[in-house]
PDB file of C-alpha atoms and ligand atoms in Angstrom:
ATOM      1  CA  MET A   1      26.665  -9.607  19.507  1.00 96.00           C
ATOM      2  CA  GLN A   2      25.684  -6.758  17.198  1.00 97.00           C
ATOM      3  CA  ALA A   3      28.825  -7.289  15.113  1.00 97.00           C
ATOM      4  CA  ILE A   4      28.116 -11.015  14.883  1.00 98.00           C
ATOM      5  CA  LEU A   5      24.560 -10.386  13.660  1.00 98.00           C
ATOM      6  CA  GLN A   6      25.864  -7.991  11.029  1.00 98.00           C
ATOM      7  CA  GLN A   7      28.416 -10.543   9.873  1.00 98.00           C
ATOM      8  CA  ILE A   8      25.719 -13.222   9.610  1.00 98.00           C
ATOM      9  CA  GLN A   9      23.448 -10.889   7.663  1.00 98.00           C
ATOM     10  CA  SER A  10      26.177 -10.114   5.168  1.00 98.00           C
ATOM     11  CA  GLU A  11      27.169 -13.783   4.758  1.00 98.00           C
ATOM     12  CA  ALA A  12      23.527 -14.813   4.327  1.00 98.00           C
ATOM     13  CA  GLN A  13      23.068 -12.571   1.265  1.00 97.00           C
ATOM     14  CA  SER A  14      24.838 -15.166  -0.890  1.00 98.00           C
ATOM     15  CA  LEU A  15      21.960 -17.590  -0.202  1.00 98.00           C
ATOM     16  CA  PHE A  16      19.245 -15.396  -1.695  1.00 98.00           C
ATOM     17  CA  GLY A  17      17.598 -17.264  -4.562  1.00 98.00           C
ATOM     18  CA  LYS A  18      18.486 -20.729  -3.205  1.00 98.00           C
ATOM     19  CA  GLY A  19      14.969 -21.356  -1.856  1.00 97.00           C
ATOM     20  CA  GLN A  20      11.402 -20.479  -2.770  1.00 97.00           C
ATOM     21  CA  VAL A  21       8.595 -18.745  -0.910  1.00 97.00           C
ATOM     22  CA  ALA A  22       5.699 -21.013   0.052  1.00 96.00           C
ATOM     23  CA  SER A  23       3.152 -21.057  -2.737  1.00 93.00           C
ATOM     24  CA  TYR A  24       0.599 -23.686  -1.681  1.00 93.00           C
ATOM     25  CA  ILE A  25      -1.027 -20.925   0.384  1.00 95.00           C
ATOM     26  CA  PRO A  26      -1.640 -18.411  -2.435  1.00 95.00           C
ATOM     27  CA  ALA A  27      -1.298 -15.278  -0.260  1.00 95.00           C
ATOM     28  CA  LEU A  28       2.153 -16.361   0.942  1.00 96.00           C
ATOM     29  CA  ALA A  29       3.399 -16.568  -2.668  1.00 96.00           C
ATOM     30  CA  GLN A  30       3.102 -12.782  -2.855  1.00 96.00           C
ATOM     31  CA  VAL A  31       5.728 -12.119  -0.166  1.00 97.00           C
ATOM     32  CA  PRO A  32       8.876 -10.539  -1.685  1.00 97.00           C
ATOM     33  CA  PRO A  33      11.493 -13.316  -1.373  1.00 97.00           C
ATOM     34  CA  ARG A  34      14.790 -11.518  -0.753  1.00 98.00           C
ATOM     35  CA  GLN A  35      14.328 -10.405   2.834  1.00 98.00           C
ATOM     36  CA  PHE A  36      16.242 -11.194   5.993  1.00 98.00           C
ATOM     37  CA  GLY A  37      15.748 -10.113   9.582  1.00 98.00           C
ATOM     38  CA  MET A  38      17.102 -11.385  12.876  1.00 98.00           C
ATOM     39  CA  ALA A  39      16.652 -10.509  16.547  1.00 98.00           C
ATOM     40  CA  VAL A  40      18.213 -11.775  19.769  1.00 98.00           C
ATOM     41  CA  ALA A  41      16.560 -11.205  23.152  1.00 97.00           C
ATOM     42  CA  ARG A  42      18.644 -12.038  26.208  1.00 96.00           C
ATOM     43  CA  VAL A  43      17.157 -13.017  29.550  1.00 95.00           C
ATOM     44  CA  ASP A  44      18.945 -10.023  31.094  1.00 92.00           C
ATOM     45  CA  GLY A  45      16.852  -7.675  28.924  1.00 92.00           C
ATOM     46  CA  ARG A  46      19.455  -6.808  26.288  1.00 94.00           C
ATOM     47  CA  THR A  47      18.221  -7.057  22.699  1.00 96.00           C
ATOM     48  CA  TYR A  48      19.989  -6.977  19.325  1.00 98.00           C
ATOM     49  CA  GLU A  49      18.531  -6.690  15.842  1.00 98.00           C
ATOM     50  CA  VAL A  50      19.673  -6.704  12.249  1.00 98.00           C
ATOM     51  CA  GLY A  51      17.990  -6.324   8.843  1.00 98.00           C
ATOM     52  CA  ALA A  52      14.211  -6.555   8.570  1.00 98.00           C
ATOM     53  CA  ALA A  53      13.761  -7.340  12.267  1.00 98.00           C
ATOM     54  CA  HIS A  54      10.672  -5.106  12.424  1.00 98.00           C
ATOM     55  CA  THR A  55       8.891  -6.370   9.318  1.00 98.00           C
ATOM     56  CA  PRO A  56       5.820  -8.439  10.292  1.00 98.00           C
ATOM     57  CA  PHE A  57       5.583 -11.899   8.744  1.00 98.00           C
ATOM     58  CA  SER A  58       3.142 -14.794   8.870  1.00 98.00           C
ATOM     59  CA  LEU A  59       4.036 -17.040  11.820  1.00 98.00           C
ATOM     60  CA  GLN A  60       2.369 -20.124  10.323  1.00 98.00           C
ATOM     61  CA  SER A  61       3.660 -23.254  12.110  1.00 98.00           C
ATOM     62  CA  ILE A  62       5.485 -21.210  14.727  1.00 98.00           C
ATOM     63  CA  THR A  63       2.025 -20.654  16.222  1.00 98.00           C
ATOM     64  CA  LYS A  64       1.907 -24.408  16.886  1.00 98.00           C
ATOM     65  CA  LEU A  65       4.377 -23.753  19.672  1.00 98.00           C
ATOM     66  CA  PHE A  66       2.174 -21.165  21.376  1.00 98.00           C
ATOM     67  CA  ALA A  67      -1.035 -23.151  20.870  1.00 98.00           C
ATOM     68  CA  PHE A  68       0.651 -26.227  22.329  1.00 98.00           C
ATOM     69  CA  VAL A  69       1.839 -24.281  25.384  1.00 98.00           C
ATOM     70  CA  LEU A  70      -1.691 -22.944  25.964  1.00 97.00           C
ATOM     71  CA  ALA A  71      -3.161 -26.461  25.679  1.00 97.00           C
ATOM     72  CA  LEU A  72      -0.526 -27.861  28.032  1.00 97.00           C
ATOM     73  CA  LYS A  73      -1.403 -25.187  30.577  1.00 96.00           C
ATOM     74  CA  LEU A  74      -5.090 -26.053  30.241  1.00 95.00           C
ATOM     75  CA  VAL A  75      -5.162 -29.857  30.227  1.00 96.00           C
ATOM     76  CA  GLY A  76      -1.641 -30.912  31.266  1.00 96.00           C
ATOM     77  CA  ASP A  77      -0.579 -34.500  30.689  1.00 95.00           C
ATOM     78  CA  GLU A  78      -4.049 -35.503  29.491  1.00 96.00           C
ATOM     79  CA  LEU A  79      -2.957 -34.003  26.189  1.00 97.00           C
ATOM     80  CA  TRP A  80      -0.684 -36.990  25.595  1.00 98.00           C
ATOM     81  CA  LEU A  81      -3.684 -39.294  25.284  1.00 97.00           C
ATOM     82  CA  ARG A  82      -4.453 -37.609  21.948  1.00 98.00           C
ATOM     83  CA  VAL A  83      -1.063 -36.732  20.488  1.00 98.00           C
ATOM     84  CA  GLY A  84       2.382 -38.318  20.671  1.00 98.00           C
ATOM     85  CA  ARG A  85       5.813 -36.827  21.305  1.00 97.00           C
ATOM     86  CA  GLU A  86       8.004 -38.553  18.768  1.00 97.00           C
ATOM     87  CA  PRO A  87       9.545 -36.996  15.672  1.00 96.00           C
ATOM     88  CA  SER A  88       7.507 -38.038  12.648  1.00 94.00           C
ATOM     89  CA  GLY A  89      10.298 -38.192  10.084  1.00 92.00           C
ATOM     90  CA  ALA A  90       7.654 -37.191   7.572  1.00 93.00           C
ATOM     91  CA  ALA A  91       6.581 -33.909   5.970  1.00 93.00           C
ATOM     92  CA  PHE A  92       4.654 -31.448   8.144  1.00 93.00           C
ATOM     93  CA  ASN A  93       1.451 -32.113   6.194  1.00 93.00           C
ATOM     94  CA  SER A  94       1.900 -35.877   5.738  1.00 93.00           C
ATOM     95  CA  MET A  95      -1.033 -38.207   6.390  1.00 93.00           C
ATOM     96  CA  VAL A  96       0.685 -41.593   6.064  1.00 93.00           C
ATOM     97  CA  GLN A  97       1.199 -42.324   9.755  1.00 93.00           C
ATOM     98  CA  LEU A  98      -2.308 -41.319  10.758  1.00 94.00           C
ATOM     99  CA  GLU A  99      -3.902 -44.505   9.482  1.00 92.00           C
ATOM    100  CA  THR A 100      -1.447 -46.993  10.947  1.00 93.00           C
ATOM    101  CA  GLU A 101      -1.377 -45.055  14.222  1.00 94.00           C
ATOM    102  CA  LYS A 102      -5.170 -44.860  14.507  1.00 95.00           C
ATOM    103  CA  GLY A 103      -5.637 -41.121  14.217  1.00 97.00           C
ATOM    104  CA  ILE A 104      -3.082 -40.209  16.927  1.00 97.00           C
ATOM    105  CA  PRO A 105      -0.594 -37.751  15.397  1.00 98.00           C
ATOM    106  CA  ARG A 106       3.088 -38.222  16.186  1.00 97.00           C
ATOM    107  CA  ASN A 107       3.631 -34.821  17.810  1.00 98.00           C
ATOM    108  CA  PRO A 108       1.968 -31.412  18.324  1.00 98.00           C
ATOM    109  CA  PHE A 109       4.184 -29.627  15.770  1.00 97.00           C
ATOM    110  CA  ILE A 110       3.119 -31.396  12.583  1.00 97.00           C
ATOM    111  CA  ASN A 111      -0.177 -30.310  11.058  1.00 97.00           C
ATOM    112  CA  ALA A 112      -2.221 -33.284  12.278  1.00 98.00           C
ATOM    113  CA  GLY A 113      -0.954 -32.801  15.837  1.00 98.00           C
ATOM    114  CA  ALA A 114      -1.576 -29.078  15.698  1.00 98.00           C
ATOM    115  CA  LEU A 115      -5.152 -29.705  14.559  1.00 98.00           C
ATOM    116  CA  VAL A 116      -5.723 -31.844  17.665  1.00 98.00           C
ATOM    117  CA  ILE A 117      -4.254 -29.076  19.822  1.00 98.00           C
ATOM    118  CA  THR A 118      -6.515 -26.530  18.130  1.00 98.00           C
ATOM    119  CA  ASP A 119      -9.441 -28.883  18.786  1.00 98.00           C
ATOM    120  CA  ILE A 120      -8.562 -28.966  22.510  1.00 98.00           C
ATOM    121  CA  LEU A 121      -8.422 -25.169  22.575  1.00 98.00           C
ATOM    122  CA  THR A 122     -11.622 -24.860  20.512  1.00 97.00           C
ATOM    123  CA  THR A 123     -13.469 -26.848  23.196  1.00 97.00           C
ATOM    124  CA  ARG A 124     -12.166 -24.519  25.887  1.00 96.00           C
ATOM    125  CA  TYR A 125     -12.445 -21.092  24.223  1.00 96.00           C
ATOM    126  CA  ALA A 126     -15.511 -19.652  22.474  1.00 92.00           C
ATOM    127  CA  HIS A 127     -13.173 -17.269  20.640  1.00 93.00           C
ATOM    128  CA  LEU A 128      -9.876 -19.041  20.290  1.00 93.00           C
ATOM    129  CA  ASP A 129      -8.281 -16.343  18.131  1.00 91.00           C
ATOM    130  CA  ILE A 130      -8.910 -13.786  20.855  1.00 92.00           C
ATOM    131  CA  ALA A 131      -7.602 -16.098  23.601  1.00 94.00           C
ATOM    132  CA  LEU A 132      -4.438 -16.862  21.680  1.00 96.00           C
ATOM    133  CA  LEU A 133      -3.872 -13.251  20.692  1.00 97.00           C
ATOM    134  CA  GLY A 134      -4.447 -12.205  24.305  1.00 96.00           C
ATOM    135  CA  ALA A 135      -1.661 -14.505  25.484  1.00 96.00           C
ATOM    136  CA  LEU A 136       0.657 -13.375  22.690  1.00 97.00           C
ATOM    137  CA  ARG A 137      -0.078  -9.699  23.313  1.00 96.00           C
ATOM    138  CA  ARG A 138       0.922 -10.181  26.941  1.00 95.00           C
ATOM    139  CA  LEU A 139       4.111 -12.023  25.979  1.00 95.00           C
ATOM    140  CA  THR A 140       5.145  -9.430  23.387  1.00 95.00           C
ATOM    141  CA  ASP A 141       3.960  -6.413  25.402  1.00 92.00           C
ATOM    142  CA  ASP A 142       2.198  -5.344  22.214  1.00 94.00           C
ATOM    143  CA  ALA A 143      -1.566  -4.809  22.248  1.00 95.00           C
ATOM    144  CA  ASN A 144      -1.715  -4.413  18.459  1.00 95.00           C
ATOM    145  CA  LEU A 145      -0.649  -7.928  17.577  1.00 97.00           C
ATOM    146  CA  SER A 146      -3.166  -9.527  15.232  1.00 97.00           C
ATOM    147  CA  TRP A 147      -3.854 -12.121  12.572  1.00 97.00           C
ATOM    148  CA  ASN A 148      -3.994 -11.348   8.880  1.00 98.00           C
ATOM    149  CA  ALA A 149      -7.516 -11.964   7.553  1.00 97.00           C
ATOM    150  CA  ARG A 150      -6.374 -12.138   3.913  1.00 97.00           C
ATOM    151  CA  ILE A 151      -3.811 -14.867   4.650  1.00 97.00           C
ATOM    152  CA  ALA A 152      -6.231 -16.779   6.895  1.00 98.00           C
ATOM    153  CA  LYS A 153      -8.854 -16.778   4.111  1.00 98.00           C
ATOM    154  CA  SER A 154      -6.315 -17.764   1.486  1.00 97.00           C
ATOM    155  CA  GLU A 155      -5.239 -20.763   3.559  1.00 97.00           C
ATOM    156  CA  ARG A 156      -8.811 -21.668   4.516  1.00 97.00           C
ATOM    157  CA  ASP A 157      -9.930 -21.635   0.869  1.00 97.00           C
ATOM    158  CA  THR A 158      -7.191 -24.113  -0.060  1.00 96.00           C
ATOM    159  CA  ALA A 159      -6.929 -26.206   3.146  1.00 97.00           C
ATOM    160  CA  HIS A 160      -8.111 -29.430   1.520  1.00 97.00           C
ATOM    161  CA  ARG A 161      -5.355 -31.611   2.918  1.00 97.00           C
ATOM    162  CA  ASN A 162      -5.672 -30.264   6.458  1.00 98.00           C
ATOM    163  CA  MET A 163      -9.428 -30.745   6.205  1.00 98.00           C
ATOM    164  CA  ALA A 164      -8.915 -34.334   5.086  1.00 97.00           C
ATOM    165  CA  MET A 165      -6.688 -34.954   8.117  1.00 97.00           C
ATOM    166  CA  ALA A 166      -9.251 -33.375  10.431  1.00 98.00           C
ATOM    167  CA  TYR A 167     -12.030 -35.616   9.077  1.00 98.00           C
ATOM    168  CA  PHE A 168      -9.756 -38.634   9.266  1.00 97.00           C
ATOM    169  CA  MET A 169      -8.979 -37.992  12.930  1.00 98.00           C
ATOM    170  CA  LYS A 170     -12.657 -37.337  13.575  1.00 98.00           C
ATOM    171  CA  SER A 171     -13.396 -40.849  12.279  1.00 97.00           C
ATOM    172  CA  TYR A 172     -11.038 -42.184  14.945  1.00 97.00           C
ATOM    173  CA  GLY A 173     -12.723 -40.077  17.621  1.00 97.00           C
ATOM    174  CA  ASN A 174      -9.678 -37.839  18.021  1.00 98.00           C
ATOM    175  CA  LEU A 175     -11.449 -34.623  17.078  1.00 98.00           C
ATOM    176  CA  VAL A 176     -14.253 -33.388  19.331  1.00 98.00           C
ATOM    177  CA  ASN A 177     -15.442 -30.324  17.417  1.00 98.00           C
ATOM    178  CA  PRO A 178     -16.695 -30.079  13.819  1.00 98.00           C
ATOM    179  CA  PRO A 179     -13.694 -30.198  11.433  1.00 98.00           C
ATOM    180  CA  GLU A 180     -14.857 -26.961   9.739  1.00 98.00           C
ATOM    181  CA  LEU A 181     -14.726 -25.072  13.025  1.00 97.00           C
ATOM    182  CA  VAL A 182     -11.312 -26.478  13.947  1.00 98.00           C
ATOM    183  CA  LEU A 183     -10.003 -25.504  10.495  1.00 98.00           C
ATOM    184  CA  ASP A 184     -11.385 -21.966  10.807  1.00 97.00           C
ATOM    185  CA  ASN A 185      -9.546 -21.563  14.097  1.00 97.00           C
ATOM    186  CA  TYR A 186      -6.382 -23.246  12.817  1.00 98.00           C
ATOM    187  CA  CYS A 187      -6.143 -20.999   9.747  1.00 98.00           C
ATOM    188  CA  ARG A 188      -6.635 -17.830  11.830  1.00 97.00           C
ATOM    189  CA  GLN A 189      -4.011 -19.080  14.272  1.00 97.00           C
ATOM    190  CA  CYS A 190      -1.488 -19.715  11.474  1.00 98.00           C
ATOM    191  CA  ALA A 191      -2.112 -16.223  10.056  1.00 98.00           C
ATOM    192  CA  ILE A 192      -0.954 -14.413  13.208  1.00 98.00           C
ATOM    193  CA  GLU A 193       1.805 -11.968  12.319  1.00 98.00           C
ATOM    194  CA  MET A 194       4.828 -10.855  14.292  1.00 98.00           C
ATOM    195  CA  ASN A 195       8.232  -9.434  13.531  1.00 98.00           C
ATOM    196  CA  CYS A 196      11.512 -10.973  14.685  1.00 98.00           C
ATOM    197  CA  ALA A 197      11.874  -8.631  17.655  1.00 98.00           C
ATOM    198  CA  GLN A 198       8.382  -9.562  18.891  1.00 98.00           C
ATOM    199  CA  LEU A 199       8.904 -13.271  18.299  1.00 98.00           C
ATOM    200  CA  ALA A 200      12.147 -13.309  20.290  1.00 98.00           C
ATOM    201  CA  GLN A 201      10.396 -11.394  23.077  1.00 97.00           C
ATOM    202  CA  ALA A 202       7.348 -13.694  23.045  1.00 97.00           C
ATOM    203  CA  THR A 203       9.397 -16.856  23.546  1.00 98.00           C
ATOM    204  CA  LEU A 204      11.736 -15.591  26.278  1.00 97.00           C
ATOM    205  CA  PHE A 205       9.812 -17.556  28.907  1.00 98.00           C
ATOM    206  CA  LEU A 206      11.192 -20.748  27.346  1.00 98.00           C
ATOM    207  CA  ALA A 207      14.753 -19.523  27.928  1.00 98.00           C
ATOM    208  CA  ASN A 208      13.916 -18.392  31.453  1.00 97.00           C
ATOM    209  CA  GLN A 209      12.431 -21.446  33.182  1.00 97.00           C
ATOM    210  CA  GLY A 210       8.892 -20.557  32.160  1.00 98.00           C
ATOM    211  CA  ARG A 211       8.943 -16.985  33.470  1.00 97.00           C
ATOM    212  CA  ASP A 212       8.217 -14.180  31.041  1.00 95.00           C
ATOM    213  CA  ILE A 213      10.557 -11.191  30.914  1.00 93.00           C
ATOM    214  CA  SER A 214       9.181  -7.738  30.171  1.00 87.00           C
ATOM    215  CA  LYS A 215      10.665  -5.495  27.478  1.00 82.00           C
ATOM    216  CA  ASP A 216      12.618  -3.540  30.079  1.00 81.00           C
ATOM    217  CA  GLY A 217      14.217  -6.733  31.375  1.00 82.00           C
ATOM    218  CA  HIS A 218      12.140  -7.186  34.532  1.00 87.00           C
ATOM    219  CA  PRO A 219      10.755 -10.617  35.443  1.00 88.00           C
ATOM    220  CA  GLY A 220       7.126 -10.991  34.340  1.00 90.00           C
ATOM    221  CA  GLU A 221       4.483 -13.664  34.952  1.00 91.00           C
ATOM    222  CA  GLN A 222       5.321 -17.342  35.411  1.00 95.00           C
ATOM    223  CA  PHE A 223       3.756 -18.194  32.051  1.00 96.00           C
ATOM    224  CA  LEU A 224       4.566 -21.893  32.311  1.00 96.00           C
ATOM    225  CA  SER A 225       6.122 -24.001  35.063  1.00 97.00           C
ATOM    226  CA  ALA A 226       9.897 -24.448  34.842  1.00 97.00           C
ATOM    227  CA  ASP A 227       9.355 -28.179  34.495  1.00 97.00           C
ATOM    228  CA  ALA A 228       6.943 -27.753  31.567  1.00 97.00           C
ATOM    229  CA  ALA A 229       9.262 -25.230  29.850  1.00 98.00           C
ATOM    230  CA  ARG A 230      12.089 -27.765  29.971  1.00 98.00           C
ATOM    231  CA  ARG A 231       9.847 -30.368  28.365  1.00 97.00           C
ATOM    232  CA  VAL A 232       8.610 -27.963  25.678  1.00 98.00           C
ATOM    233  CA  ASN A 233      12.221 -27.241  24.766  1.00 98.00           C
ATOM    234  CA  ALA A 234      12.934 -30.960  24.489  1.00 98.00           C
ATOM    235  CA  LEU A 235      10.030 -31.328  22.110  1.00 98.00           C
ATOM    236  CA  LEU A 236      11.176 -28.340  20.048  1.00 98.00           C
ATOM    237  CA  LEU A 237      14.621 -29.863  19.713  1.00 98.00           C
ATOM    238  CA  THR A 238      13.295 -33.227  18.547  1.00 98.00           C
ATOM    239  CA  CYS A 239      10.202 -32.195  16.547  1.00 97.00           C
ATOM    240  CA  GLY A 240      10.390 -28.449  15.794  1.00 97.00           C
ATOM    241  CA  ALA A 241      11.490 -28.703  12.166  1.00 96.00           C
ATOM    242  CA  TYR A 242       9.337 -31.642  10.964  1.00 93.00           C
ATOM    243  CA  ASP A 243      11.409 -34.119   8.926  1.00 94.00           C
ATOM    244  CA  ALA A 244      14.471 -31.854   9.170  1.00 96.00           C
ATOM    245  CA  ALA A 245      14.453 -31.863  12.988  1.00 96.00           C
ATOM    246  CA  GLY A 246      17.541 -34.061  13.247  1.00 96.00           C
ATOM    247  CA  ASP A 247      19.449 -31.934  10.758  1.00 97.00           C
ATOM    248  CA  PHE A 248      18.481 -28.690  12.499  1.00 97.00           C
ATOM    249  CA  ALA A 249      19.368 -30.116  15.917  1.00 97.00           C
ATOM    250  CA  TYR A 250      22.779 -31.130  14.585  1.00 97.00           C
ATOM    251  CA  ARG A 251      23.427 -27.802  12.903  1.00 97.00           C
ATOM    252  CA  THR A 252      22.135 -25.455  15.602  1.00 97.00           C
ATOM    253  CA  GLY A 253      22.121 -27.520  18.803  1.00 96.00           C
ATOM    254  CA  LEU A 254      19.008 -25.599  19.854  1.00 98.00           C
ATOM    255  CA  PRO A 255      15.292 -26.159  20.414  1.00 98.00           C
ATOM    256  CA  ILE A 256      13.644 -24.425  17.451  1.00 98.00           C
ATOM    257  CA  LYS A 257      10.314 -23.970  15.713  1.00 98.00           C
ATOM    258  CA  THR A 258      10.013 -23.170  12.045  1.00 98.00           C
ATOM    259  CA  GLY A 259       7.108 -22.023   9.862  1.00 98.00           C
ATOM    260  CA  VAL A 260       6.403 -21.785   6.141  1.00 98.00           C
ATOM    261  CA  GLY A 261       6.221 -17.993   6.459  1.00 98.00           C
ATOM    262  CA  GLY A 262      10.028 -18.260   6.650  1.00 98.00           C
ATOM    263  CA  GLY A 263      10.390 -17.616  10.356  1.00 98.00           C
ATOM    264  CA  ILE A 264      12.380 -19.679  12.845  1.00 98.00           C
ATOM    265  CA  VAL A 265      12.571 -19.147  16.575  1.00 98.00           C
ATOM    266  CA  ALA A 266      15.320 -20.749  18.652  1.00 98.00           C
ATOM    267  CA  VAL A 267      15.752 -21.041  22.406  1.00 98.00           C
ATOM    268  CA  VAL A 268      19.115 -20.878  24.132  1.00 98.00           C
ATOM    269  CA  PRO A 269      18.047 -22.163  27.569  1.00 97.00           C
ATOM    270  CA  GLY A 270      19.085 -19.893  30.399  1.00 96.00           C
ATOM    271  CA  LYS A 271      20.467 -17.303  27.988  1.00 97.00           C
ATOM    272  CA  ALA A 272      18.345 -15.952  25.164  1.00 97.00           C
ATOM    273  CA  THR A 273      15.951 -16.449  22.302  1.00 98.00           C
ATOM    274  CA  VAL A 274      16.726 -15.872  18.649  1.00 98.00           C
ATOM    275  CA  ALA A 275      14.197 -15.131  15.907  1.00 98.00           C
ATOM    276  CA  VAL A 276      15.140 -15.080  12.262  1.00 98.00           C
ATOM    277  CA  TRP A 277      13.005 -14.495   9.188  1.00 98.00           C
ATOM    278  CA  ALA A 278      13.778 -15.000   5.513  1.00 98.00           C
ATOM    279  CA  PRO A 279      10.860 -16.230   3.374  1.00 98.00           C
ATOM    280  CA  GLU A 280      12.741 -18.428   0.903  1.00 98.00           C
ATOM    281  CA  LEU A 281      12.229 -22.062   1.968  1.00 98.00           C
ATOM    282  CA  ASP A 282      14.033 -25.322   1.322  1.00 97.00           C
ATOM    283  CA  GLY A 283      12.232 -28.437   0.082  1.00 95.00           C
ATOM    284  CA  LYS A 284      11.051 -29.314   3.592  1.00 95.00           C
ATOM    285  CA  GLY A 285       9.458 -25.931   4.232  1.00 95.00           C
ATOM    286  CA  ASN A 286      12.184 -24.421   6.413  1.00 97.00           C
ATOM    287  CA  SER A 287      13.858 -21.052   5.833  1.00 98.00           C
ATOM    288  CA  VAL A 288      17.147 -21.436   3.956  1.00 98.00           C
ATOM    289  CA  LEU A 289      18.766 -18.262   5.282  1.00 98.00           C
ATOM    290  CA  GLY A 290      17.174 -18.823   8.690  1.00 98.00           C
ATOM    291  CA  GLY A 291      18.831 -22.217   9.101  1.00 98.00           C
ATOM    292  CA  PHE A 292      22.135 -20.797   7.946  1.00 98.00           C
ATOM    293  CA  ALA A 293      21.886 -17.839  10.350  1.00 98.00           C
ATOM    294  CA  LEU A 294      21.214 -20.047  13.365  1.00 98.00           C
ATOM    295  CA  GLU A 295      24.025 -22.402  12.466  1.00 98.00           C
ATOM    296  CA  ARG A 296      26.460 -19.494  12.095  1.00 98.00           C
ATOM    297  CA  LEU A 297      25.266 -17.948  15.348  1.00 98.00           C
ATOM    298  CA  GLY A 298      26.108 -21.192  17.136  1.00 96.00           C
ATOM    299  CA  GLU A 299      29.598 -21.108  15.662  1.00 96.00           C
ATOM    300  CA  LEU A 300      30.254 -17.447  16.400  1.00 97.00           C
ATOM    301  CA  VAL A 301      28.683 -16.775  19.807  1.00 96.00           C
ATOM    302  CA  ASP A 302      30.073 -17.906  23.132  1.00 92.00           C
ATOM    303  CA  TRP A 303      26.894 -17.703  25.216  1.00 91.00           C
ATOM    304  CA  GLU A 304      28.828 -18.319  28.445  1.00 87.00           C
ATOM    305  CA  ALA A 305      31.009 -15.279  27.778  1.00 81.00           C
ATOM    306  CA  GLY A 306      27.912 -13.067  27.781  1.00 63.00           C
ATOM    307  CA  VAL A 307      28.786 -11.059  24.657  1.00 55.00           C
TER     308      VAL A 307
HETATM  309  N1  LIG B 401      -0.590 -23.140   7.893  1.00 88.53           N
HETATM  310  C1  LIG B 401       0.371 -24.032   7.358  1.00 88.53           C
HETATM  311  C2  LIG B 401      -0.254 -25.363   6.970  1.00 88.53           C
HETATM  312  O1  LIG B 401      -1.092 -25.842   7.651  1.00 88.53           O
HETATM  313  C3  LIG B 401       1.460 -24.223   8.360  1.00 88.53           C
HETATM  314  C4  LIG B 401       2.529 -25.156   7.865  1.00 88.53           C
HETATM  315  C5  LIG B 401       3.906 -24.760   8.268  1.00 88.53           C
HETATM  316  O2  LIG B 401       4.211 -23.620   8.624  1.00 88.53           O
HETATM  317  N2  LIG B 401       4.795 -25.713   8.133  1.00 88.53           N
HETATM  318  O3  LIG B 401       0.060 -25.931   5.972  1.00 88.53           O
END
């Protein structure tokens, strides 16, 4: 596995310069573009890393996965009254479907859907950032995990489109809390930082029937039921990469979640999780080198052979 990761890292270098770092959130435009890190965490406790696997990056939309899991744990199937579970086929920040579909977003992984999820969590938690960080600190076994105040402010200051969506959904009665409050929480959530090693560790429960695995490979808490974990993976496969979900599913064959910070996390059910980070994005907001790395990993690794 280590040799495969090194091969992928060296092949990926040729793609530097083919994408661009996100710039619509001003603070993200300052991230040096030519970086690449990758980490694999296996359910048996073995881990592998290459490149900048310990450099923290902005999780952005990858946090939609964790927020969704928390909301699912809290309200269960009731959640589906307020958000759908179909791929949108539209950009992550698109508003077009919201009007014809009466303020019900297509799925929890596009911005509109994530805002509804954040609204559900805002109703439940007085300090959502602390609740979310608490869960993520447990999953990563890292008490220092935090959100980046500079990036949160930068996004909040320029979140006009997300604010418009929040108000629009409010007009349809699909937002309970004040849009300003939901946006504050959403921007802090998106600004949570992790490195690849932590991200692979934090998502292991999805590869392990909902049960967390500690850093030393021992079984941890049943973070989510096995049934719910299976369903979350289905949703990640069909909706995890916005309007490139079909392409990513075809290329990687895996449930994944991407973010405009350049991170992607992938689940190999029953086997492992893979986190990759490279901040240069394609036109749909997904990491160019990240997509390549996951596609190559699928070609090179025989997960059944246990390499
Ligand atoms: N915080 C970003 C936004 O709302 C997240 C988008 C993303 O990662 N695709 O625009």
